[in-house]
Amino acid sequence: MTMTHYMELLAVNQPWNLLIFMAVPVILAETVAISELYLLYTRDYDGPVRRLNRWAGITVGVYFTGVFVHLMQNAVVPLTISGGWRGPADVLAVGFYLAGIVPLGGIALLDLGLIGRGRGEHGRMAIHAALVGLFLIVAHIAMIFGMLDPTLLTDAAAVGGHTMH
């Protein structure tokens, strides 16, 4: 079975690509998500948990911006120009992974005070929580499509040697 470029990226150059493209952003995003639950429950927006939450939110947004730019320049554009995509699941996996820039960038902008200034702390945390949820959705969709055979969703997917119509 052929791998999607998403899975291939994580599988090559072990353990570095797995750490750079999966572990670091996911650990930071999970730190934001877990601390968010505490903050929304306690409404303690001035303590050390909020400082950790803010630090992790800014760090993951800035970090993932670098990942996004790197992968656009070194994977998406070259694959698109050369016609190197391996099928719809391949494009969806990479596309949903890169879509993580929207919620992660939004979290960083919120924590830097560049957006949501007209809201109270609890209102900003509500946006923050929605962005965390959006990241979890796009990241999991990327993982699901990333684990598929990239040709599975093509019109020419063969079943018993015959194409499906």
C-alpha positions as a Markdown table, in Angstrom:
| # | Residue | x | y | z |
|---|---|---|---|---|
| 1 | Met | 0.0 | 0.0 | 0.0 |
| 2 | Thr | 1.2 | 3.5 | -0.9 |
| 3 | Met | 1.4 | 6.0 | 2.0 |
| 4 | Thr | -0.1 | 9.5 | 1.9 |
| 5 | His | 2.5 | 12.3 | 2.0 |
| 6 | Tyr | 1.3 | 13.1 | 5.5 |
| 7 | Met | 2.2 | 9.6 | 6.8 |
| 8 | Glu | 5.4 | 9.5 | 4.8 |
| 9 | Leu | 6.5 | 12.9 | 6.3 |
| 10 | Leu | 6.0 | 11.5 | 9.8 |
| 11 | Ala | 7.6 | 8.1 | 9.0 |
| 12 | Val | 10.9 | 9.4 | 7.4 |
| 13 | Asn | 13.9 | 10.9 | 9.2 |
| 14 | Gln | 12.9 | 9.2 | 12.5 |
| 15 | Pro | 12.4 | 10.5 | 15.1 |
| 16 | Trp | 12.9 | 14.1 | 14.0 |
| 17 | Asn | 10.0 | 14.5 | 11.6 |
| 18 | Leu | 7.6 | 12.9 | 14.0 |
| 19 | Leu | 8.8 | 15.3 | 16.8 |
| 20 | Ile | 8.8 | 18.4 | 14.6 |
| 21 | Phe | 5.5 | 17.9 | 12.7 |
| 22 | Met | 3.4 | 15.9 | 15.2 |
| 23 | Ala | 4.7 | 15.8 | 18.8 |
| 24 | Val | 5.6 | 19.5 | 19.3 |
| 25 | Pro | 2.4 | 21.0 | 17.9 |
| 26 | Val | 0.1 | 18.3 | 19.5 |
| 27 | Ile | 1.7 | 18.5 | 22.9 |
| 28 | Leu | 1.4 | 22.3 | 22.9 |
| 29 | Ala | -2.2 | 22.1 | 21.6 |
| 30 | Glu | -3.1 | 19.5 | 24.2 |
| 31 | Thr | -1.5 | 21.7 | 26.9 |
| 32 | Val | -3.8 | 24.5 | 25.7 |
| 33 | Ala | -6.8 | 22.2 | 25.7 |
| 34 | Ile | -6.3 | 20.7 | 29.1 |
| 35 | Ser | -5.5 | 24.0 | 30.8 |
| 36 | Glu | -8.6 | 25.5 | 29.0 |
| 37 | Leu | -10.9 | 23.0 | 30.8 |
| 38 | Tyr | -9.5 | 24.1 | 34.2 |
| 39 | Leu | -9.8 | 27.8 | 33.3 |
| 40 | Leu | -13.3 | 27.6 | 32.0 |
| 41 | Tyr | -14.4 | 25.6 | 35.1 |
| 42 | Thr | -12.6 | 27.8 | 37.7 |
| 43 | Arg | -12.6 | 31.1 | 35.8 |
| 44 | Asp | -9.2 | 31.7 | 37.4 |
| 45 | Tyr | -7.8 | 33.9 | 34.6 |
| 46 | Asp | -5.0 | 35.4 | 36.5 |
| 47 | Gly | -3.1 | 32.4 | 37.9 |
| 48 | Pro | -0.3 | 30.2 | 36.7 |
| 49 | Val | -2.6 | 27.9 | 34.7 |
| 50 | Arg | -3.7 | 30.9 | 32.5 |
| 51 | Arg | 0.0 | 31.9 | 32.1 |
| 52 | Leu | 0.8 | 28.4 | 30.9 |
| 53 | Asn | -2.2 | 28.4 | 28.7 |
| 54 | Arg | -1.3 | 31.7 | 27.1 |
| 55 | Trp | 2.4 | 30.7 | 26.7 |
| 56 | Ala | 1.4 | 27.4 | 25.0 |
| 57 | Gly | -1.1 | 29.2 | 22.8 |
| 58 | Ile | 1.3 | 31.8 | 21.6 |
| 59 | Thr | 4.1 | 29.2 | 21.2 |
| 60 | Val | 2.0 | 26.7 | 19.2 |
| 61 | Gly | 0.6 | 29.4 | 16.9 |
| 62 | Val | 4.0 | 30.8 | 16.1 |
| 63 | Tyr | 5.6 | 27.4 | 15.8 |
| 64 | Phe | 2.9 | 26.1 | 13.5 |
| 65 | Thr | 3.1 | 29.2 | 11.3 |
| 66 | Gly | 6.7 | 28.1 | 10.7 |
| 67 | Val | 5.6 | 24.5 | 9.9 |
| 68 | Phe | 2.9 | 25.8 | 7.6 |
| 69 | Val | 5.3 | 28.0 | 5.6 |
| 70 | His | 7.9 | 25.3 | 5.4 |
| 71 | Leu | 5.4 | 22.6 | 4.2 |
| 72 | Met | 3.8 | 25.0 | 1.7 |
| 73 | Gln | 7.2 | 25.9 | 0.2 |
| 74 | Asn | 8.7 | 22.4 | 0.3 |
| 75 | Ala | 5.8 | 20.0 | -0.2 |
| 76 | Val | 2.5 | 21.5 | -1.3 |
| 77 | Val | 3.8 | 23.8 | -4.1 |
| 78 | Pro | 6.3 | 21.3 | -5.5 |
| 79 | Leu | 3.7 | 18.4 | -5.3 |
| 80 | Thr | 1.1 | 20.6 | -7.0 |
| 81 | Ile | 3.4 | 21.8 | -9.8 |
| 82 | Ser | 4.8 | 18.3 | -10.5 |
| 83 | Gly | 1.4 | 16.5 | -10.2 |
| 84 | Gly | 2.9 | 14.4 | -7.4 |
| 85 | Trp | -0.2 | 14.0 | -5.3 |
| 86 | Arg | -1.2 | 10.4 | -4.7 |
| 87 | Gly | -4.9 | 10.8 | -4.7 |
| 88 | Pro | -7.7 | 12.6 | -3.0 |
| 89 | Ala | -7.0 | 11.2 | 0.5 |
| 90 | Asp | -3.4 | 12.5 | 0.1 |
| 91 | Val | -4.6 | 16.0 | -0.7 |
| 92 | Leu | -7.2 | 15.9 | 2.1 |
| 93 | Ala | -4.7 | 14.6 | 4.7 |
| 94 | Val | -2.2 | 17.4 | 4.0 |
| 95 | Gly | -4.9 | 20.0 | 3.5 |
| 96 | Phe | -6.6 | 19.3 | 6.8 |
| 97 | Tyr | -3.2 | 19.2 | 8.6 |
| 98 | Leu | -2.3 | 22.6 | 7.2 |
| 99 | Ala | -5.7 | 23.9 | 8.0 |
| 100 | Gly | -4.5 | 23.8 | 11.6 |
| 101 | Ile | -3.0 | 27.2 | 10.9 |
| 102 | Val | -6.4 | 28.8 | 11.3 |
| 103 | Pro | -7.2 | 27.7 | 14.8 |
| 104 | Leu | -3.6 | 27.7 | 16.1 |
| 105 | Gly | -2.9 | 31.1 | 14.5 |
| 106 | Gly | -6.2 | 32.4 | 15.9 |
| 107 | Ile | -5.2 | 31.2 | 19.4 |
| 108 | Ala | -1.9 | 33.0 | 19.2 |
| 109 | Leu | -3.5 | 36.2 | 17.9 |
| 110 | Leu | -6.0 | 36.0 | 20.8 |
| 111 | Asp | -3.4 | 35.4 | 23.4 |
| 112 | Leu | -1.2 | 38.2 | 22.0 |
| 113 | Gly | -4.2 | 40.6 | 22.3 |
| 114 | Leu | -4.4 | 41.2 | 18.6 |
| 115 | Ile | -8.0 | 40.0 | 18.2 |
| 116 | Gly | -10.9 | 39.8 | 20.7 |
| 117 | Arg | -10.0 | 43.0 | 22.5 |
| 118 | Gly | -13.6 | 44.1 | 22.8 |
| 119 | Arg | -14.5 | 41.0 | 24.9 |
| 120 | Gly | -14.1 | 40.2 | 28.5 |
| 121 | Glu | -11.7 | 37.5 | 29.7 |
| 122 | His | -14.4 | 34.9 | 29.8 |
| 123 | Gly | -15.6 | 35.9 | 26.3 |
| 124 | Arg | -12.0 | 35.6 | 24.9 |
| 125 | Met | -11.7 | 32.2 | 26.6 |
| 126 | Ala | -14.9 | 31.1 | 24.8 |
| 127 | Ile | -13.3 | 32.0 | 21.5 |
| 128 | His | -10.2 | 30.3 | 22.6 |
| 129 | Ala | -12.1 | 27.1 | 23.4 |
| 130 | Ala | -13.9 | 27.1 | 20.1 |
| 131 | Leu | -10.5 | 27.4 | 18.3 |
| 132 | Val | -9.1 | 24.5 | 20.4 |
| 133 | Gly | -12.1 | 22.5 | 19.3 |
| 134 | Leu | -11.6 | 23.4 | 15.6 |
| 135 | Phe | -8.0 | 22.4 | 15.8 |
| 136 | Leu | -9.0 | 19.0 | 17.3 |
| 137 | Ile | -11.4 | 18.5 | 14.4 |
| 138 | Val | -9.0 | 19.4 | 11.6 |
| 139 | Ala | -6.1 | 17.5 | 13.2 |
| 140 | His | -8.2 | 14.3 | 13.6 |
| 141 | Ile | -9.5 | 14.5 | 10.0 |
| 142 | Ala | -6.0 | 14.9 | 8.8 |
| 143 | Met | -4.9 | 11.8 | 10.7 |
| 144 | Ile | -7.9 | 9.7 | 9.4 |
| 145 | Phe | -7.2 | 10.6 | 5.8 |
| 146 | Gly | -3.5 | 10.3 | 6.4 |
| 147 | Met | -3.8 | 6.7 | 7.3 |
| 148 | Leu | -5.8 | 5.7 | 4.2 |
| 149 | Asp | -4.4 | 4.3 | 1.1 |
| 150 | Pro | -4.1 | 7.6 | -0.9 |
| 151 | Thr | -5.7 | 6.1 | -4.0 |
| 152 | Leu | -8.7 | 4.7 | -2.1 |
| 153 | Leu | -11.0 | 7.6 | -3.0 |
| 154 | Thr | -10.1 | 7.7 | -6.7 |
| 155 | Asp | -12.5 | 6.7 | -9.5 |
| 156 | Ala | -10.0 | 4.1 | -10.5 |
| 157 | Ala | -10.0 | 2.3 | -7.2 |
| 158 | Ala | -10.1 | -1.3 | -8.2 |
| 159 | Val | -12.3 | -3.9 | -6.5 |
| 160 | Gly | -11.4 | -7.4 | -7.6 |
| 161 | Gly | -9.6 | -6.0 | -10.6 |
| 162 | His | -12.5 | -3.9 | -11.8 |
| 163 | Thr | -13.1 | -0.2 | -11.3 |
| 164 | Met | -16.1 | 1.0 | -9.4 |
| 165 | His | -18.7 | 3.3 | -11.0 |
